[in-house]
Amino acid sequence: MRHTIYLYIISILVLGSCSYYPELESDLDSAITSETLKFIQLGDASRATTALIMYPGGLVDPLAYIDLLNGLTDEDRTVFIVKFPSNLAVIDIDAAKEIRKAFSEIVSWSIIGHSLGGAMACSEVVNNKDVYENLVLLGAYPGGGVDLTDYQGNVLSLYGSNDSFSTPEKVLASKPQFRSTSDILDASEINTLETASYFHEIEGGNHSNFGSYGLQRGDGESNLLKFEQQEITRTFIKALLDE
Amino acid sequence: MRFVTALLICFCSSLSLAQRLTLNTDLYPNFTKDYSRAVILPFGGLSLNYHYRIKGQNLASGLNFRSIAWGNEVSVDQEIILPIIDGQRIILTNVNTVHFSYPLFYNKQSIGFGLSSRLQIASIKLKRFRFYGGVRFSYNNVYGEISQNAALIEGRVGTSFVLRH
């Protein structure tokens, strides 16, 4: 009987730990500068002075964000996608610290997170409020005890109207955890308002299309094509980072 | 997923045949060069093996669950256990394993492969515990289509606890 219980425990572990395999459209050889067991780097870090660190969603392979983030690199900006054990950011919340330490020539850091990765990115920012100039959340919101009201950087929260996990209600309920919030309709409104935290609902968007890994089980159907949702997402992120 | 469930059911039913059952907790240190310096990145794992003898040869079959560069995977293991020292205080054995692995992805079916070899030491006083260290090679062909980390050579250290003699 005891052994059967052990097996049930292992079975639950196994069945609950499947990840989503990337379904990519990008040319990986040209997109990825380097890949190690701890991160994937897009863009050239040798000349970059600004960087974006990405925390992937829970049980989503980090390569699934290449399509989205590939267009955000330029001569001055590089992107690091963090790899977490078992693809769970909760296991190593301050993984970004090692990247910042290793690439000390980069002067401006921003952090972005999707889903569980977004919640963990909020925790990372809370612990390093002076380090990050921008925090971007994709279908994500901070955990209950996380207070970002005294964070002086900018926050951009993008969420899909058809997201069944981080529903619009849940995302909007997190507003009191941020400083000076406002809803925006267009990327051009970023940095033109007397505000620090921008919320934008992607009409017809869902949870899965922030990455490239197919439709997540339990997520709502998107009215947008994946590349359309990702293009909208990139436009808003660029507006925030280029400012 | 159905494959994994079937695997678990087969393994459960085979338990009744087990002569000795062990639960192993593994750490897989990877000596990798990240951030321009060498770091040790440990993945973790858990396995359940049942031991038996065929024609005087000690064998074990098991099910292994572990974290790895591509997330998590489960594998069916076949071990051959070779005695090195069978002393009055300690027993030293060489355990060689073939791993037929199934990377855990919802939306992609693939089969991986692995080999490992380890030295295992057991004390006569601590009958239920065994400690081991060795190396493991893992490979996932499908992940190799998108990642540079589809083949790993890593350490393997751990403890084996005998659940049933």
mmCIF file of C-alpha atoms in Angstrom:
data_model
loop_
_atom_site.group_PDB
_atom_site.id
_atom_site.type_symbol
_atom_site.label_atom_id
_atom_site.label_comp_id
_atom_site.label_asym_id
_atom_site.label_seq_id
_atom_site.Cartn_x
_atom_site.Cartn_y
_atom_site.Cartn_z
ATOM 1 C CA MET A 1 0.000 0.000 0.000
ATOM 2 C CA ARG A 2 2.815 2.370 0.958
ATOM 3 C CA HIS A 3 4.514 1.754 -2.368
ATOM 4 C CA THR A 4 1.352 2.545 -4.231
ATOM 5 C CA ILE A 5 1.255 5.883 -2.410
ATOM 6 C CA TYR A 6 4.850 6.573 -3.501
ATOM 7 C CA LEU A 7 3.824 5.825 -7.048
ATOM 8 C CA TYR A 8 0.830 8.108 -6.849
ATOM 9 C CA ILE A 9 3.125 10.905 -5.625
ATOM 10 C CA ILE A 10 5.522 10.306 -8.510
ATOM 11 C CA SER A 11 2.585 10.122 -10.944
ATOM 12 C CA ILE A 12 1.253 13.500 -9.802
ATOM 13 C CA LEU A 13 4.758 14.958 -10.090
ATOM 14 C CA VAL A 14 5.154 13.588 -13.584
ATOM 15 C CA LEU A 15 1.736 14.473 -14.959
ATOM 16 C CA GLY A 16 1.831 17.988 -13.475
ATOM 17 C CA SER A 17 5.239 18.903 -14.793
ATOM 18 C CA CYS A 18 4.839 18.818 -18.564
ATOM 19 C CA SER A 19 6.059 21.938 -20.350
ATOM 20 C CA TYR A 20 4.943 23.581 -23.566
ATOM 21 C CA TYR A 21 7.294 22.976 -26.487
ATOM 22 C CA PRO A 22 8.020 26.082 -28.613
ATOM 23 C CA GLU A 23 6.271 26.480 -31.955
ATOM 24 C CA LEU A 24 8.591 29.026 -33.501
ATOM 25 C CA GLU A 25 8.640 31.005 -36.710
ATOM 26 C CA SER A 26 11.928 32.859 -36.205
ATOM 27 C CA ASP A 27 15.205 31.777 -37.704
ATOM 28 C CA LEU A 28 16.925 30.654 -34.524
ATOM 29 C CA ASP A 29 20.456 30.782 -35.912
ATOM 30 C CA SER A 30 20.215 34.478 -36.644
ATOM 31 C CA ALA A 31 18.107 35.341 -33.581
ATOM 32 C CA ILE A 32 20.162 33.697 -30.834
ATOM 33 C CA THR A 33 23.562 35.144 -30.011
ATOM 34 C CA SER A 34 24.330 32.559 -27.367
ATOM 35 C CA GLU A 35 22.570 29.876 -25.403
ATOM 36 C CA THR A 36 23.747 28.304 -22.184
ATOM 37 C CA LEU A 37 22.017 26.200 -19.545
ATOM 38 C CA LYS A 38 21.012 29.366 -17.681
ATOM 39 C CA PHE A 39 20.010 31.898 -20.327
ATOM 40 C CA ILE A 40 19.422 32.650 -23.995
ATOM 41 C CA GLN A 41 20.830 35.887 -25.333
ATOM 42 C CA LEU A 42 19.396 37.828 -28.246
ATOM 43 C CA GLY A 43 21.336 40.730 -29.735
ATOM 44 C CA ASP A 44 24.917 41.765 -29.213
ATOM 45 C CA ALA A 45 25.818 42.382 -25.575
ATOM 46 C CA SER A 46 29.330 43.582 -26.370
ATOM 47 C CA ARG A 47 28.074 46.972 -27.591
ATOM 48 C CA ALA A 48 24.746 47.178 -25.763
ATOM 49 C CA THR A 49 24.231 49.543 -22.862
ATOM 50 C CA THR A 50 20.624 48.584 -22.156
ATOM 51 C CA ALA A 51 19.163 45.149 -21.547
ATOM 52 C CA LEU A 52 15.847 43.445 -21.054
ATOM 53 C CA ILE A 53 15.616 40.336 -18.879
ATOM 54 C CA MET A 54 12.731 37.970 -19.595
ATOM 55 C CA TYR A 55 11.152 35.611 -17.026
ATOM 56 C CA PRO A 56 9.155 32.987 -18.982
ATOM 57 C CA GLY A 57 5.752 31.697 -17.951
ATOM 58 C CA GLY A 58 5.456 28.605 -15.757
ATOM 59 C CA LEU A 59 6.092 25.331 -17.607
ATOM 60 C CA VAL A 60 6.778 27.147 -20.872
ATOM 61 C CA ASP A 61 10.083 26.486 -22.595
ATOM 62 C CA PRO A 62 12.122 29.746 -22.675
ATOM 63 C CA LEU A 63 12.736 29.431 -26.417
ATOM 64 C CA ALA A 64 9.009 30.036 -26.922
ATOM 65 C CA TYR A 65 9.595 33.775 -26.430
ATOM 66 C CA ILE A 66 12.103 34.223 -29.257
ATOM 67 C CA ASP A 67 9.443 35.302 -31.789
ATOM 68 C CA LEU A 68 8.155 37.988 -29.431
ATOM 69 C CA LEU A 69 11.480 39.340 -28.218
ATOM 70 C CA ASN A 70 13.561 39.076 -31.356
ATOM 71 C CA GLY A 71 12.244 42.391 -32.661
ATOM 72 C CA LEU A 72 13.196 44.248 -29.490
ATOM 73 C CA THR A 73 16.954 44.041 -29.920
ATOM 74 C CA ASP A 74 18.974 46.749 -31.620
ATOM 75 C CA GLU A 75 22.533 48.058 -31.570
ATOM 76 C CA ASP A 76 22.084 49.389 -28.079
ATOM 77 C CA ARG A 77 19.760 46.794 -26.546
ATOM 78 C CA THR A 78 20.186 43.111 -25.830
ATOM 79 C CA VAL A 79 17.677 40.613 -24.432
ATOM 80 C CA PHE A 80 18.299 37.785 -21.970
ATOM 81 C CA ILE A 81 15.712 35.032 -21.570
ATOM 82 C CA VAL A 82 16.310 33.269 -18.277
ATOM 83 C CA LYS A 83 16.148 29.475 -18.086
ATOM 84 C CA PHE A 84 14.728 28.091 -14.860
ATOM 85 C CA PRO A 85 14.922 24.551 -13.497
ATOM 86 C CA SER A 86 11.799 22.633 -14.556
ATOM 87 C CA ASN A 87 10.751 25.829 -16.400
ATOM 88 C CA LEU A 88 9.441 27.323 -13.170
ATOM 89 C CA ALA A 89 10.574 30.853 -12.301
ATOM 90 C CA VAL A 90 9.428 30.381 -8.723
ATOM 91 C CA ILE A 91 12.402 28.062 -8.124
ATOM 92 C CA ASP A 92 15.007 30.798 -8.677
ATOM 93 C CA ILE A 93 13.354 34.214 -8.391
ATOM 94 C CA ASP A 94 16.569 36.250 -8.297
ATOM 95 C CA ALA A 95 18.159 34.516 -11.317
ATOM 96 C CA ALA A 96 18.463 37.936 -12.974
ATOM 97 C CA LYS A 97 21.077 38.916 -10.397
ATOM 98 C CA GLU A 98 23.740 36.693 -11.979
ATOM 99 C CA ILE A 99 23.090 38.159 -15.413
ATOM 100 C CA ARG A 100 23.361 41.719 -14.106
ATOM 101 C CA LYS A 101 26.580 40.828 -12.331
ATOM 102 C CA ALA A 102 28.119 39.202 -15.398
ATOM 103 C CA PHE A 103 27.207 42.008 -17.820
ATOM 104 C CA SER A 104 28.197 44.909 -15.612
ATOM 105 C CA GLU A 105 28.905 47.204 -18.593
ATOM 106 C CA ILE A 106 25.144 47.435 -19.212
ATOM 107 C CA VAL A 107 23.875 50.569 -17.528
ATOM 108 C CA SER A 108 20.114 50.304 -17.915
ATOM 109 C CA TRP A 109 18.081 47.235 -16.986
ATOM 110 C CA SER A 110 14.434 46.418 -17.583
ATOM 111 C CA ILE A 111 12.595 43.228 -16.721
ATOM 112 C CA ILE A 112 9.657 41.529 -18.397
ATOM 113 C CA GLY A 113 7.637 38.518 -17.329
ATOM 114 C CA HIS A 114 4.814 36.415 -18.678
ATOM 115 C CA SER A 115 2.267 34.734 -16.406
ATOM 116 C CA LEU A 116 4.071 33.129 -13.421
ATOM 117 C CA GLY A 117 7.288 34.697 -14.730
ATOM 118 C CA GLY A 118 5.611 38.105 -14.470
ATOM 119 C CA ALA A 119 4.643 37.535 -10.861
ATOM 120 C CA MET A 120 8.240 36.517 -10.115
ATOM 121 C CA ALA A 121 9.575 39.546 -12.025
ATOM 122 C CA CYS A 122 7.487 41.728 -9.682
ATOM 123 C CA SER A 123 9.166 40.051 -6.705
ATOM 124 C CA GLU A 124 12.570 40.613 -8.314
ATOM 125 C CA VAL A 125 11.771 44.321 -8.758
ATOM 126 C CA VAL A 126 10.539 44.659 -5.175
ATOM 127 C CA ASN A 127 13.906 43.356 -3.998
ATOM 128 C CA ASN A 128 15.864 45.596 -6.431
ATOM 129 C CA LYS A 129 13.767 48.723 -6.832
ATOM 130 C CA ASP A 130 16.720 50.922 -7.767
ATOM 131 C CA VAL A 131 18.033 48.551 -10.423
ATOM 132 C CA TYR A 132 15.211 48.269 -12.943
ATOM 133 C CA GLU A 133 14.024 51.241 -14.981
ATOM 134 C CA ASN A 134 11.034 49.388 -16.402
ATOM 135 C CA LEU A 135 8.838 46.444 -15.479
ATOM 136 C CA VAL A 136 6.693 44.841 -18.197
ATOM 137 C CA LEU A 137 3.975 42.324 -17.357
ATOM 138 C CA LEU A 138 2.358 40.123 -19.989
ATOM 139 C CA GLY A 139 -0.800 38.416 -18.773
ATOM 140 C CA ALA A 140 0.545 38.704 -15.246
ATOM 141 C CA TYR A 141 0.056 40.464 -11.953
ATOM 142 C CA PRO A 142 2.017 40.570 -8.688
ATOM 143 C CA GLY A 143 1.404 38.204 -5.809
ATOM 144 C CA GLY A 144 -0.818 39.368 -2.958
ATOM 145 C CA GLY A 145 1.943 40.559 -0.646
ATOM 146 C CA VAL A 146 3.946 42.429 -3.283
ATOM 147 C CA ASP A 147 3.846 46.226 -2.970
ATOM 148 C CA LEU A 148 5.235 48.262 -5.881
ATOM 149 C CA THR A 149 3.650 51.594 -4.929
ATOM 150 C CA ASP A 150 7.052 53.064 -4.070
ATOM 151 C CA TYR A 151 8.793 51.678 -7.180
ATOM 152 C CA GLN A 152 10.062 54.699 -9.131
ATOM 153 C CA GLY A 153 10.390 53.006 -12.534
ATOM 154 C CA ASN A 154 7.698 52.606 -15.169
ATOM 155 C CA VAL A 155 5.330 49.656 -15.306
ATOM 156 C CA LEU A 156 3.545 48.394 -18.405
ATOM 157 C CA SER A 157 0.882 45.736 -17.943
ATOM 158 C CA LEU A 158 -0.517 44.139 -21.110
ATOM 159 C CA TYR A 159 -3.302 41.580 -20.913
ATOM 160 C CA GLY A 160 -5.666 39.884 -23.321
ATOM 161 C CA SER A 161 -9.432 40.304 -23.110
ATOM 162 C CA ASN A 162 -9.794 36.528 -23.728
ATOM 163 C CA ASP A 163 -7.141 35.476 -21.208
ATOM 164 C CA SER A 164 -8.608 32.738 -19.020
ATOM 165 C CA PHE A 165 -5.723 32.622 -16.558
ATOM 166 C CA SER A 166 -4.747 36.220 -15.857
ATOM 167 C CA THR A 167 -8.213 37.517 -16.567
ATOM 168 C CA PRO A 168 -8.759 41.273 -17.066
ATOM 169 C CA GLU A 169 -10.522 41.322 -13.674
ATOM 170 C CA LYS A 170 -7.504 39.815 -11.905
ATOM 171 C CA VAL A 171 -5.032 42.134 -13.655
ATOM 172 C CA LEU A 172 -7.089 45.252 -12.935
ATOM 173 C CA ALA A 173 -7.562 44.185 -9.303
ATOM 174 C CA SER A 174 -3.787 44.472 -8.904
ATOM 175 C CA LYS A 175 -3.766 48.216 -9.665
ATOM 176 C CA PRO A 176 -3.543 49.265 -6.000
ATOM 177 C CA GLN A 177 -0.186 47.460 -5.868
ATOM 178 C CA PHE A 178 1.318 49.955 -8.360
ATOM 179 C CA ARG A 179 2.033 53.681 -8.291
ATOM 180 C CA SER A 180 0.006 56.163 -10.300
ATOM 181 C CA THR A 181 -1.895 53.903 -12.683
ATOM 182 C CA SER A 182 -3.873 54.627 -15.820
ATOM 183 C CA ASP A 183 -5.499 52.671 -18.651
ATOM 184 C CA ILE A 184 -4.194 53.483 -22.083
ATOM 185 C CA LEU A 185 -5.597 52.715 -25.510
ATOM 186 C CA ASP A 186 -2.570 53.452 -27.628
ATOM 187 C CA ALA A 187 1.187 53.065 -27.290
ATOM 188 C CA SER A 188 1.663 56.763 -28.061
ATOM 189 C CA GLU A 189 0.092 57.582 -24.686
ATOM 190 C CA ILE A 190 3.089 56.146 -22.891
ATOM 191 C CA ASN A 191 5.136 58.857 -21.227
ATOM 192 C CA THR A 192 2.716 61.574 -22.248
ATOM 193 C CA LEU A 193 0.588 61.132 -19.147
ATOM 194 C CA GLU A 194 1.350 62.061 -15.561
ATOM 195 C CA THR A 195 1.516 58.441 -14.673
ATOM 196 C CA ALA A 196 3.965 55.635 -14.009
ATOM 197 C CA SER A 197 1.998 52.422 -14.477
ATOM 198 C CA TYR A 198 0.223 51.783 -17.773
ATOM 199 C CA PHE A 199 -2.459 49.140 -18.287
ATOM 200 C CA HIS A 200 -3.590 48.100 -21.744
ATOM 201 C CA GLU A 201 -6.105 45.449 -22.684
ATOM 202 C CA ILE A 202 -5.372 43.715 -25.979
ATOM 203 C CA GLU A 203 -8.825 43.275 -27.463
ATOM 204 C CA GLY A 204 -9.296 39.663 -28.548
ATOM 205 C CA GLY A 205 -5.922 38.577 -27.172
ATOM 206 C CA ASN A 206 -5.391 35.576 -24.929
ATOM 207 C CA HIS A 207 -2.762 34.223 -22.509
ATOM 208 C CA SER A 208 -0.870 31.848 -24.805
ATOM 209 C CA ASN A 209 -0.166 34.189 -27.706
ATOM 210 C CA PHE A 210 2.355 36.232 -25.729
ATOM 211 C CA GLY A 211 4.619 33.265 -26.396
ATOM 212 C CA SER A 212 4.874 30.796 -29.269
ATOM 213 C CA TYR A 213 3.792 27.464 -27.845
ATOM 214 C CA GLY A 214 0.291 26.814 -29.134
ATOM 215 C CA LEU A 215 -2.885 27.167 -27.127
ATOM 216 C CA GLN A 216 -2.365 26.578 -23.408
ATOM 217 C CA ARG A 217 -4.851 24.124 -21.906
ATOM 218 C CA GLY A 218 -7.732 26.065 -20.362
ATOM 219 C CA ASP A 219 -6.925 29.343 -22.101
ATOM 220 C CA GLY A 220 -9.512 31.294 -24.088
ATOM 221 C CA GLU A 221 -9.481 31.313 -27.872
ATOM 222 C CA SER A 222 -7.825 34.387 -29.372
ATOM 223 C CA ASN A 223 -9.514 36.541 -31.973
ATOM 224 C CA LEU A 224 -6.072 37.649 -33.097
ATOM 225 C CA LEU A 225 -3.395 35.702 -34.861
ATOM 226 C CA LYS A 226 -0.356 35.017 -32.720
ATOM 227 C CA PHE A 227 1.861 37.401 -34.673
ATOM 228 C CA GLU A 228 -0.786 40.139 -34.413
ATOM 229 C CA GLN A 229 -0.907 39.905 -30.612
ATOM 230 C CA GLN A 230 2.890 39.814 -30.470
ATOM 231 C CA GLU A 231 3.184 42.809 -32.812
ATOM 232 C CA ILE A 232 0.855 44.842 -30.581
ATOM 233 C CA THR A 233 2.852 43.723 -27.546
ATOM 234 C CA ARG A 234 6.148 44.749 -29.155
ATOM 235 C CA THR A 235 4.778 48.167 -30.135
ATOM 236 C CA PHE A 236 3.855 48.955 -26.537
ATOM 237 C CA ILE A 237 7.109 47.593 -25.130
ATOM 238 C CA LYS A 238 9.167 49.587 -27.638
ATOM 239 C CA ALA A 239 7.279 52.752 -26.777
ATOM 240 C CA LEU A 240 8.149 52.204 -23.120
ATOM 241 C CA LEU A 241 11.791 51.234 -23.637
ATOM 242 C CA ASP A 242 12.619 53.791 -26.334
ATOM 243 C CA GLU A 243 11.463 56.668 -24.199
ATOM 244 C CA MET B 1 0.630 11.905 -21.889
ATOM 245 C CA ARG B 2 -1.164 8.610 -22.539
ATOM 246 C CA PHE B 3 2.237 7.029 -22.976
ATOM 247 C CA VAL B 4 3.341 8.258 -19.549
ATOM 248 C CA THR B 5 0.110 7.070 -17.909
ATOM 249 C CA ALA B 6 0.487 3.632 -19.521
ATOM 250 C CA LEU B 7 4.078 3.532 -18.358
ATOM 251 C CA LEU B 8 3.043 4.261 -14.785
ATOM 252 C CA ILE B 9 0.309 1.609 -14.828
ATOM 253 C CA CYS B 10 2.746 -1.008 -16.172
ATOM 254 C CA PHE B 11 5.245 -0.058 -13.521
ATOM 255 C CA CYS B 12 2.642 -0.239 -10.739
ATOM 256 C CA SER B 13 1.578 -3.728 -11.782
ATOM 257 C CA SER B 14 5.164 -4.930 -11.975
ATOM 258 C CA LEU B 15 5.761 -3.947 -8.360
ATOM 259 C CA SER B 16 4.271 -7.161 -7.097
ATOM 260 C CA LEU B 17 7.270 -8.974 -8.598
ATOM 261 C CA ALA B 18 9.813 -6.785 -6.852
ATOM 262 C CA GLN B 19 12.407 -8.516 -4.712
ATOM 263 C CA ARG B 20 13.857 -5.293 -3.417
ATOM 264 C CA LEU B 21 12.620 -1.788 -3.959
ATOM 265 C CA THR B 22 14.751 1.354 -3.698
ATOM 266 C CA LEU B 23 13.955 5.041 -3.839
ATOM 267 C CA ASN B 24 16.782 7.195 -5.189
ATOM 268 C CA THR B 25 17.200 10.934 -4.826
ATOM 269 C CA ASP B 26 19.553 12.340 -7.440
ATOM 270 C CA LEU B 27 21.462 15.531 -8.097
ATOM 271 C CA TYR B 28 22.948 16.102 -11.538
ATOM 272 C CA PRO B 29 25.695 18.726 -11.323
ATOM 273 C CA ASN B 30 26.420 20.306 -14.700
ATOM 274 C CA PHE B 31 29.810 21.896 -15.055
ATOM 275 C CA THR B 32 28.849 24.557 -17.539
ATOM 276 C CA LYS B 33 30.478 27.785 -18.656
ATOM 277 C CA ASP B 34 27.944 30.539 -18.090
ATOM 278 C CA TYR B 35 28.522 34.267 -17.801
ATOM 279 C CA SER B 36 32.160 33.711 -18.907
ATOM 280 C CA ARG B 37 32.906 31.628 -15.842
ATOM 281 C CA ALA B 38 32.402 28.060 -14.766
ATOM 282 C CA VAL B 39 29.351 27.383 -12.653
ATOM 283 C CA ILE B 40 27.775 24.275 -11.249
ATOM 284 C CA LEU B 41 24.127 23.945 -12.050
ATOM 285 C CA PRO B 42 22.406 21.051 -10.325
ATOM 286 C CA PHE B 43 19.290 19.471 -11.723
ATOM 287 C CA GLY B 44 17.352 17.148 -9.439
ATOM 288 C CA GLY B 45 15.576 13.850 -9.785
ATOM 289 C CA LEU B 46 13.769 10.990 -8.113
ATOM 290 C CA SER B 47 13.654 7.352 -9.108
ATOM 291 C CA LEU B 48 12.096 4.117 -7.989
ATOM 292 C CA ASN B 49 13.863 0.865 -8.861
ATOM 293 C CA TYR B 50 13.055 -2.751 -8.234
ATOM 294 C CA HIS B 51 15.878 -5.233 -8.067
ATOM 295 C CA TYR B 52 15.966 -8.867 -9.155
ATOM 296 C CA ARG B 53 18.375 -11.552 -10.239
ATOM 297 C CA ILE B 54 18.463 -13.349 -13.556
ATOM 298 C CA LYS B 55 21.020 -16.159 -14.042
ATOM 299 C CA GLY B 56 23.042 -14.899 -11.093
ATOM 300 C CA GLN B 57 23.245 -11.358 -12.423
ATOM 301 C CA ASN B 58 21.934 -8.468 -10.291
ATOM 302 C CA LEU B 59 19.607 -6.273 -12.309
ATOM 303 C CA ALA B 60 17.244 -3.427 -11.572
ATOM 304 C CA SER B 61 14.445 -1.776 -13.520
ATOM 305 C CA GLY B 62 13.022 1.560 -12.621
ATOM 306 C CA LEU B 63 11.234 4.738 -13.350
ATOM 307 C CA ASN B 64 13.094 8.036 -13.116
ATOM 308 C CA PHE B 65 11.706 11.560 -12.972
ATOM 309 C CA ARG B 66 14.079 14.499 -13.250
ATOM 310 C CA SER B 67 14.534 18.115 -14.207
ATOM 311 C CA ILE B 68 16.786 18.685 -17.200
ATOM 312 C CA ALA B 69 17.755 21.359 -19.735
ATOM 313 C CA TRP B 70 14.459 20.869 -21.605
ATOM 314 C CA GLY B 71 12.271 21.027 -18.503
ATOM 315 C CA ASN B 72 11.403 17.653 -17.046
ATOM 316 C CA GLU B 73 11.529 14.113 -18.276
ATOM 317 C CA VAL B 74 10.592 10.647 -17.151
ATOM 318 C CA SER B 75 12.618 7.618 -18.111
ATOM 319 C CA VAL B 76 12.446 3.862 -17.906
ATOM 320 C CA ASP B 77 15.790 2.645 -16.612
ATOM 321 C CA GLN B 78 17.478 -0.711 -16.912
ATOM 322 C CA GLU B 79 20.435 -1.274 -14.629
ATOM 323 C CA ILE B 80 23.104 -3.898 -14.371
ATOM 324 C CA ILE B 81 24.869 -4.049 -11.021
ATOM 325 C CA LEU B 82 28.426 -5.343 -10.928
ATOM 326 C CA PRO B 83 30.103 -6.157 -7.607
ATOM 327 C CA ILE B 84 33.532 -4.619 -6.957
ATOM 328 C CA ILE B 85 34.081 -5.123 -3.237
ATOM 329 C CA ASP B 86 31.894 -7.350 -1.090
ATOM 330 C CA GLY B 87 33.590 -6.803 2.248
ATOM 331 C CA GLN B 88 32.580 -7.264 5.861
ATOM 332 C CA ARG B 89 32.086 -3.532 6.410
ATOM 333 C CA ILE B 90 31.256 -2.099 3.020
ATOM 334 C CA ILE B 91 29.864 -3.211 -0.288
ATOM 335 C CA LEU B 92 31.056 -1.351 -3.382
ATOM 336 C CA THR B 93 29.258 -1.851 -6.671
ATOM 337 C CA ASN B 94 29.327 -0.417 -10.166
ATOM 338 C CA VAL B 95 25.860 0.381 -11.491
ATOM 339 C CA ASN B 96 25.484 0.903 -15.246
ATOM 340 C CA THR B 97 22.191 2.209 -16.560
ATOM 341 C CA VAL B 98 20.449 2.704 -19.870
ATOM 342 C CA HIS B 99 17.725 5.381 -19.756
ATOM 343 C CA PHE B 100 14.910 5.395 -22.303
ATOM 344 C CA SER B 101 13.477 8.805 -21.670
ATOM 345 C CA TYR B 102 10.302 10.651 -22.489
ATOM 346 C CA PRO B 103 10.693 14.455 -22.331
ATOM 347 C CA LEU B 104 7.594 15.923 -20.714
ATOM 348 C CA PHE B 105 5.965 18.254 -23.237
ATOM 349 C CA TYR B 106 2.216 18.693 -23.638
ATOM 350 C CA ASN B 107 2.431 19.443 -27.326
ATOM 351 C CA LYS B 108 5.395 17.425 -28.552
ATOM 352 C CA GLN B 109 6.040 13.710 -28.425
ATOM 353 C CA SER B 110 9.652 12.605 -28.445
ATOM 354 C CA ILE B 111 11.895 9.904 -27.113
ATOM 355 C CA GLY B 112 15.272 10.594 -25.578
ATOM 356 C CA PHE B 113 18.143 8.428 -24.565
ATOM 357 C CA GLY B 114 20.698 8.307 -21.781
ATOM 358 C CA LEU B 115 23.540 6.307 -20.284
ATOM 359 C CA SER B 116 24.980 6.491 -16.828
ATOM 360 C CA SER B 117 27.598 4.760 -14.785
ATOM 361 C CA ARG B 118 28.117 5.171 -11.078
ATOM 362 C CA LEU B 119 29.934 3.735 -8.094
ATOM 363 C CA GLN B 120 27.660 2.867 -5.213
ATOM 364 C CA ILE B 121 28.795 2.278 -1.659
ATOM 365 C CA ALA B 122 26.792 0.641 1.108
ATOM 366 C CA SER B 123 27.752 0.133 4.718
ATOM 367 C CA ILE B 124 26.766 -3.075 6.464
ATOM 368 C CA LYS B 125 25.716 -1.021 9.495
ATOM 369 C CA LEU B 126 23.480 1.299 7.470
ATOM 370 C CA LYS B 127 21.661 -1.407 5.605
ATOM 371 C CA ARG B 128 18.958 0.745 4.126
ATOM 372 C CA PHE B 129 21.148 3.506 2.692
ATOM 373 C CA ARG B 130 23.474 3.564 -0.297
ATOM 374 C CA PHE B 131 25.435 6.516 -1.603
ATOM 375 C CA TYR B 132 26.661 6.902 -5.133
ATOM 376 C CA GLY B 133 28.463 9.128 -7.591
ATOM 377 C CA GLY B 134 29.110 8.929 -11.310
ATOM 378 C CA VAL B 135 28.392 10.441 -14.686
ATOM 379 C CA ARG B 136 25.354 10.541 -16.934
ATOM 380 C CA PHE B 137 24.877 11.348 -20.590
ATOM 381 C CA SER B 138 21.474 12.508 -21.822
ATOM 382 C CA TYR B 139 20.280 13.267 -25.321
ATOM 383 C CA ASN B 140 17.032 14.562 -26.767
ATOM 384 C CA ASN B 141 16.927 14.561 -30.549
ATOM 385 C CA VAL B 142 13.761 16.646 -30.925
ATOM 386 C CA TYR B 143 14.975 19.398 -28.573
ATOM 387 C CA GLY B 144 18.165 19.484 -30.619
ATOM 388 C CA GLU B 145 16.135 20.937 -33.487
ATOM 389 C CA ILE B 146 15.735 24.197 -31.565
ATOM 390 C CA SER B 147 18.338 24.231 -28.812
ATOM 391 C CA GLN B 148 22.077 23.931 -28.430
ATOM 392 C CA ASN B 149 21.575 22.133 -25.114
ATOM 393 C CA ALA B 150 20.106 18.863 -26.317
ATOM 394 C CA ALA B 151 23.059 16.698 -25.281
ATOM 395 C CA LEU B 152 24.402 16.830 -21.756
ATOM 396 C CA ILE B 153 27.250 15.174 -19.927
ATOM 397 C CA GLU B 154 26.701 15.687 -16.252
ATOM 398 C CA GLY B 155 27.566 14.314 -12.854
ATOM 399 C CA ARG B 156 25.206 12.118 -10.910
ATOM 400 C CA VAL B 157 25.333 11.942 -7.122
ATOM 401 C CA GLY B 158 22.665 10.706 -4.783
ATOM 402 C CA THR B 159 21.304 8.489 -2.081
ATOM 403 C CA SER B 160 19.456 5.251 -2.435
ATOM 404 C CA PHE B 161 17.004 4.207 0.253
ATOM 405 C CA VAL B 162 15.840 0.600 0.429
ATOM 406 C CA LEU B 163 12.072 0.550 0.834
ATOM 407 C CA ARG B 164 11.679 -3.212 0.756
ATOM 408 C CA HIS B 165 14.284 -5.948 1.249
#
